[in-house]
Structure formats: C-alpha cells, structure tokens
Coordinates of C-alpha atoms in Angstrom, one line a residue:
L1 CA 0.0 0.0 0.0
D2 CA 2.9 2.4 0.7
F3 CA 4.2 1.7 -2.8
A4 CA 0.7 2.3 -4.2
I5 CA 0.6 5.8 -2.7
L6 CA 4.2 6.7 -3.7
H7 CA 3.5 5.5 -7.2
A8 CA 0.3 7.7 -7.4
L9 CA 2.2 10.7 -6.0
R10 CA 5.1 10.2 -8.4
A11 CA 2.8 9.7 -11.4
A12 CA 0.5 12.6 -10.7
A13 CA 3.2 15.1 -9.8
P14 CA 3.7 16.4 -13.4
L15 CA 0.0 16.1 -14.3
H16 CA -2.2 18.4 -12.3
V17 CA -5.3 16.8 -13.7
E18 CA -4.4 13.6 -11.8
A19 CA -4.3 15.3 -8.4
Q20 CA -7.7 13.8 -7.3
S21 CA -6.5 10.3 -8.1
I22 CA -3.7 10.8 -5.5
C23 CA -6.3 11.4 -2.9
F24 CA -8.3 8.4 -4.0
A25 CA -5.3 6.0 -3.8
A26 CA -4.1 7.5 -0.5
N27 CA -7.6 7.3 1.0
A28 CA -8.0 3.7 0.0
A29 CA -4.8 2.7 1.7
W30 CA -5.6 4.7 4.8
R31 CA -9.0 3.1 5.1
H32 CA -7.3 -0.3 4.9
T33 CA -5.0 0.5 7.8
Q34 CA -7.9 1.1 10.0
H35 CA -8.5 -2.7 10.1
A36 CA -4.8 -3.7 10.0
S37 CA -3.0 -5.6 12.8
M38 CA -1.2 -3.7 15.5
A39 CA 2.2 -4.4 13.9
S40 CA 1.0 -3.0 10.6
R41 CA -0.5 0.1 12.2
R42 CA 3.0 1.2 13.0
R43 CA 3.1 2.4 9.4
R44 CA 0.0 4.4 9.7
G45 CA 1.8 7.6 10.5
M46 CA 3.7 7.5 7.2
L47 CA 0.4 6.9 5.3
Q48 CA -1.2 9.8 7.1
L49 CA 1.7 12.1 6.0
L50 CA 1.3 10.9 2.4
L51 CA -2.4 11.4 2.5
A52 CA -2.1 14.9 3.9
T53 CA 0.4 15.8 1.2
A54 CA -1.9 14.4 -1.4
M55 CA -4.9 16.4 -0.1
R56 CA -2.9 19.6 -0.1
S57 CA -1.6 18.9 -3.6
A58 CA -5.1 18.2 -4.9
E59 CA -7.0 21.0 -3.2
P60 CA -5.9 23.9 -5.6
F61 CA -6.8 22.0 -8.7
Q62 CA -10.1 20.9 -7.2
R63 CA -10.9 24.5 -6.4
A64 CA -10.0 25.5 -10.0
S65 CA -12.4 22.9 -11.4
G66 CA -15.2 23.9 -9.0
A67 CA -15.0 20.6 -7.0
V68 CA -14.2 22.5 -3.8
P69 CA -15.8 25.9 -2.9
P70 CA -13.1 28.7 -2.7
R71 CA -13.6 29.0 1.1
A72 CA -13.7 25.3 1.8
R73 CA -10.8 24.0 4.0
V74 CA -9.5 20.5 4.2
A75 CA -9.4 19.4 7.8
P76 CA -5.8 19.0 9.0
L77 CA -4.6 15.5 9.3
R78 CA -2.3 14.5 12.2
A79 CA 0.7 12.3 11.6
L80 CA 0.5 10.8 15.1
D81 CA -2.3 8.4 16.2
S82 CA -3.0 7.1 19.7
F83 CA -0.8 4.1 19.2
M84 CA 2.2 6.3 18.2
L85 CA 1.6 8.7 21.1
G86 CA 1.4 5.8 23.5
R87 CA 4.7 4.5 22.1
L88 CA 6.3 8.0 22.7
D89 CA 5.0 8.0 26.3
E90 CA 6.6 4.6 26.9
M91 CA 9.9 5.8 25.4
R92 CA 9.9 8.8 27.7
V93 CA 9.3 6.7 30.8
T94 CA 12.0 4.3 29.7
F95 CA 14.4 7.2 29.0
E96 CA 13.8 8.6 32.5
E97 CA 14.4 5.2 34.0
M98 CA 17.7 4.8 32.2
T99 CA 18.8 8.3 33.3
A100 CA 18.1 7.3 36.9
R101 CA 19.9 4.0 36.5
L102 CA 23.1 5.8 35.3
A103 CA 23.3 7.4 38.8
D104 CA 23.0 4.0 40.5
P105 CA 26.3 3.0 42.2
D106 CA 25.8 -0.6 41.2
V107 CA 25.5 0.4 37.5
L108 CA 28.5 2.7 37.8
E109 CA 30.6 -0.2 39.1
D110 CA 29.7 -2.3 36.1
M111 CA 31.4 -0.7 33.1
D112 CA 29.7 -3.0 30.5
L113 CA 26.3 -2.4 31.9
M114 CA 26.9 1.4 32.1
M115 CA 28.0 1.5 28.5
K116 CA 24.9 -0.5 27.4
I117 CA 22.5 1.8 29.2
S118 CA 24.3 4.9 28.0
K119 CA 24.0 3.7 24.4
Q120 CA 20.3 2.9 24.8
R121 CA 19.6 6.3 26.4
S122 CA 21.6 8.0 23.6
D123 CA 19.6 6.3 20.9
A124 CA 16.3 7.4 22.5
E125 CA 17.4 11.0 23.4
T126 CA 16.6 12.6 20.0
T127 CA 13.1 11.1 19.9
V128 CA 12.3 12.1 23.5
N129 CA 13.6 15.6 23.0
A130 CA 11.5 16.0 19.9
Y131 CA 8.5 14.7 21.8
E132 CA 9.1 17.3 24.5
T133 CA 9.2 20.0 21.8
Y134 CA 6.0 18.7 20.3
E135 CA 4.1 18.7 23.6
G136 CA 5.3 22.3 24.3
L137 CA 4.0 23.4 20.9
K138 CA 0.7 21.6 21.6
E139 CA 0.3 23.4 25.0
E140 CA 0.9 26.8 23.2
F141 CA -1.6 25.9 20.6
D142 CA -4.2 25.0 23.2
G143 CA -3.6 28.2 25.0
A144 CA -4.0 30.3 21.8
E145 CA -7.2 28.3 21.0
E146 CA -8.6 29.1 24.5
M147 CA -7.7 32.8 24.1
F148 CA -9.6 32.8 20.7
R149 CA -12.7 31.3 22.4
E150 CA -12.6 33.7 25.3
A151 CA -12.0 36.8 23.1
G152 CA -15.7 37.3 22.7
G153 CA -16.4 40.4 20.5
D154 CA -12.8 41.6 20.7
A155 CA -11.9 41.4 17.0
E156 CA -8.3 42.4 17.5
L157 CA -7.7 39.8 20.2
K158 CA -9.3 37.1 18.0
E159 CA -7.2 38.0 15.0
L160 CA -4.1 37.9 17.2
A161 CA -5.0 34.4 18.5
R162 CA -5.9 33.3 15.0
E163 CA -2.5 34.3 13.7
E164 CA -0.7 32.5 16.6
M165 CA -2.8 29.4 16.0
K166 CA -1.9 29.4 12.3
E167 CA 1.8 29.7 13.1
L168 CA 1.7 27.0 15.8
E169 CA -0.3 24.7 13.6
A170 CA 2.5 24.7 11.0
K171 CA 5.1 24.1 13.7
L172 CA 3.0 21.2 15.1
A173 CA 2.7 19.6 11.7
A174 CA 6.5 19.7 11.2
A175 CA 7.1 18.3 14.7
E176 CA 4.6 15.5 14.1
A177 CA 6.3 14.6 10.8
E178 CA 9.7 14.5 12.5
L179 CA 8.4 12.2 15.2
A180 CA 6.7 9.9 12.7
L181 CA 10.1 9.5 11.0
L182 CA 11.9 9.0 14.3
L183 CA 9.5 6.2 15.2
I184 CA 10.4 4.2 12.1
P185 CA 12.5 1.2 13.3
K186 CA 16.2 1.6 12.7
D187 CA 18.3 -0.7 10.5
P188 CA 20.0 -3.0 13.0
N189 CA 23.3 -2.5 11.1
D190 CA 23.2 1.3 11.3
D191 CA 25.6 1.5 14.2
K192 CA 28.2 -0.8 12.8
N193 CA 31.6 0.2 11.5
V194 CA 32.6 -0.2 7.8
M195 CA 35.5 -1.3 5.6
L196 CA 35.6 1.1 2.6
E197 CA 37.4 0.0 -0.5
I198 CA 38.2 2.3 -3.5
R199 CA 39.5 0.9 -6.7
A200 CA 40.7 2.8 -9.8
G201 CA 38.7 1.9 -12.9
T202 CA 39.8 2.1 -16.5
G203 CA 41.8 5.2 -17.4
G204 CA 45.3 4.5 -16.2
G205 CA 47.0 7.3 -14.3
E206 CA 43.9 9.6 -14.4
A207 CA 41.7 6.9 -12.8
A208 CA 44.2 6.5 -10.0
I209 CA 44.3 10.2 -9.4
W210 CA 40.5 10.2 -9.3
A211 CA 40.5 7.4 -6.8
G212 CA 42.9 9.4 -4.7
D213 CA 40.5 12.3 -4.7
L214 CA 37.8 10.0 -3.5
V215 CA 40.0 8.7 -0.7
N216 CA 40.7 12.3 0.4
A217 CA 37.0 13.2 0.2
Y218 CA 35.9 10.3 2.3
T219 CA 38.7 10.9 4.8
R220 CA 37.6 14.6 5.2
Y221 CA 34.0 13.5 5.6
A222 CA 34.9 11.0 8.3
G223 CA 36.8 13.7 10.1
S224 CA 33.8 16.0 10.0
Q225 CA 31.7 13.2 11.7
N226 CA 34.4 12.7 14.3
W227 CA 35.0 9.1 13.0
K228 CA 38.3 7.3 13.2
V229 CA 40.0 6.2 9.9
Q230 CA 42.6 3.6 9.6
T231 CA 44.4 2.6 6.4
I232 CA 44.2 -1.2 5.9
D233 CA 45.8 -1.5 2.4
A234 CA 47.0 1.0 -0.2
S235 CA 48.5 0.6 -3.7
P236 CA 49.7 4.0 -5.0
G237 CA 49.3 4.9 -8.6
D238 CA 52.3 5.7 -10.9
D239 CA 51.3 9.3 -11.3
G240 CA 49.8 9.9 -7.9
G241 CA 46.5 8.8 -6.3
F242 CA 45.8 5.1 -5.7
R243 CA 45.1 2.0 -7.8
Q244 CA 43.4 0.5 -4.7
Y245 CA 42.8 1.8 -1.2
T246 CA 41.1 0.1 1.7
M247 CA 40.2 2.0 4.9
E248 CA 38.4 1.0 8.1
I249 CA 36.0 3.7 9.4
R250 CA 34.9 3.5 13.1
G251 CA 32.5 5.7 15.0
E252 CA 28.9 6.5 15.7
S253 CA 26.3 5.6 13.0
V254 CA 29.0 5.0 10.4
F255 CA 27.1 2.4 8.4
S256 CA 23.8 4.4 8.5
K257 CA 25.5 7.3 6.6
L258 CA 27.7 5.2 4.2
K259 CA 25.5 2.2 3.4
F260 CA 24.4 3.7 0.1
E261 CA 28.0 4.5 -1.1
S262 CA 28.4 1.1 -2.8
R263 CA 28.6 2.4 -6.4
A264 CA 30.8 3.3 -9.3
A265 CA 31.9 7.0 -9.5
R266 CA 33.0 8.7 -12.8
F267 CA 35.1 11.7 -13.5
I268 CA 34.0 13.7 -16.5
E269 CA 36.3 16.4 -17.9
N270 CA 34.6 19.6 -18.9
G271 CA 36.0 21.1 -22.1

C-alpha cells in the first residue's frame, strides 16, 4: 500500500489533472490500515503524511475545477495516532528510568552495563527531546485556542489568537512529521563500522588520481563526523593517487551514513 501511494504521487506530480487520483489512492490505503493488525499500524503515521500531502496537492486543482468551494478547507490530518503517542510516552518513561539508573552506584561499578544503558539512552534521546518539543507546541496551541474562544467580541484579540494558531499549527505539523520518521525502526546495522574499498577503474593514471581524490573526500567527511579512519591497504598509482585503497572507518552511526555508497563513480572532464 505504501508503494501504491508513492506511485500515485510520483505519477501525478507532473500532471495536475491527476491530483484527485492521488487522494483516491491514499484514502484507499488509509481506510485499509484502520483494520490492520497492531504491527501493521506502525506504518499508519507515514500513510497519514502521504495522505495529507496528497490532499494539499489536490485542493488547488479541485478548487480551480469547482469541485471545492473557494472558502472550503481540508481538515488538518495529524501524523501521530493514539498508538504512536502511546509509544512515545513509553519511550519517555524508559528514558527517565535509564537516566536514573546511570546514577545507581551498582551500575557505575559495572562498566559494560553502564555503556549498554548509556547507548540505549543516547539512541532514545533525540526522539524524547522531539516529543518534549511537540508537547510544548501543543500546549501553546491549546492556549491560543482558548484565548480565541474567550476573546468574545474583541476582533483584534481574536485576530491575534488566530495568527498565533496558524503559526503554531505549521510548527506542530513539522514536529509530528519529524516524530513519525523517528519512530520508524532503525536498520540493525546502522551503528556498525565499515570497511571502505576504493579501486581505480579504466583510465590509467587519471583513474588512479580520481581514486585518490575519493580517498581524500571520504577521509575529510569522516573527520567532519568525528570518526576514526585507519588505512588497511593501499596501492599508490604511478602518477599519484591510488590504484586500490582500503580503509576502516569507526565511529557513531557510520554504516547508516555510508551504506548507500556502494557504487561506481565517474570523473568527466569539462572542455
């Protein structure tokens, strides 16, 4: 179903007349998830995001065709459902428990256990902080909404509250989208280190020089990420660079950022 929506979005992007079909495909998938198993419902947040995008994309063209009155407004769709909010609450409780355990003398005496808890806490910290930000924005939005209701006949105060609600609603949508992405399960290999091998292709000396440029580029990138680089094997080229170069890169989230780098790279001269 996720692929069906993505396909509809991709196919309809260059064709404005197809915008309504995006909503149809997204809505069909969304209705299906209402009856899905608990495990499958973990993907509902992403489907909601796609559906909201489809609705926003289609609305201007629906208005232009008369399908939606000019003042009609599509009800905002939230990226987080009760299941995802419950998961976030559980993560926050676990995060606080891990923080408390790190002050436990028994844990401090066990280096392996302390490192394990510290790693788990670090993995959850970004999501918990994003959830705290989201809840703060939600409280501000509720306050602005209450101010709007209590403004009575004060047009100036109502307009002030309305503008604040509009700004906060955009921030809430962005915060919810971020949380929905953070809740997607991580690749179990993301935290592993990598062995990176670079080989010069056809092209003789120029290919070796290009391979050397790649070695320098990856080495600089690793340095910017505070990773450690160790040369495992290197075969210098006759005119500089390397015919073959193997390095080990160690650090935090190395594989997650380099796992798509398995490819061929070409150098094209201009002029």
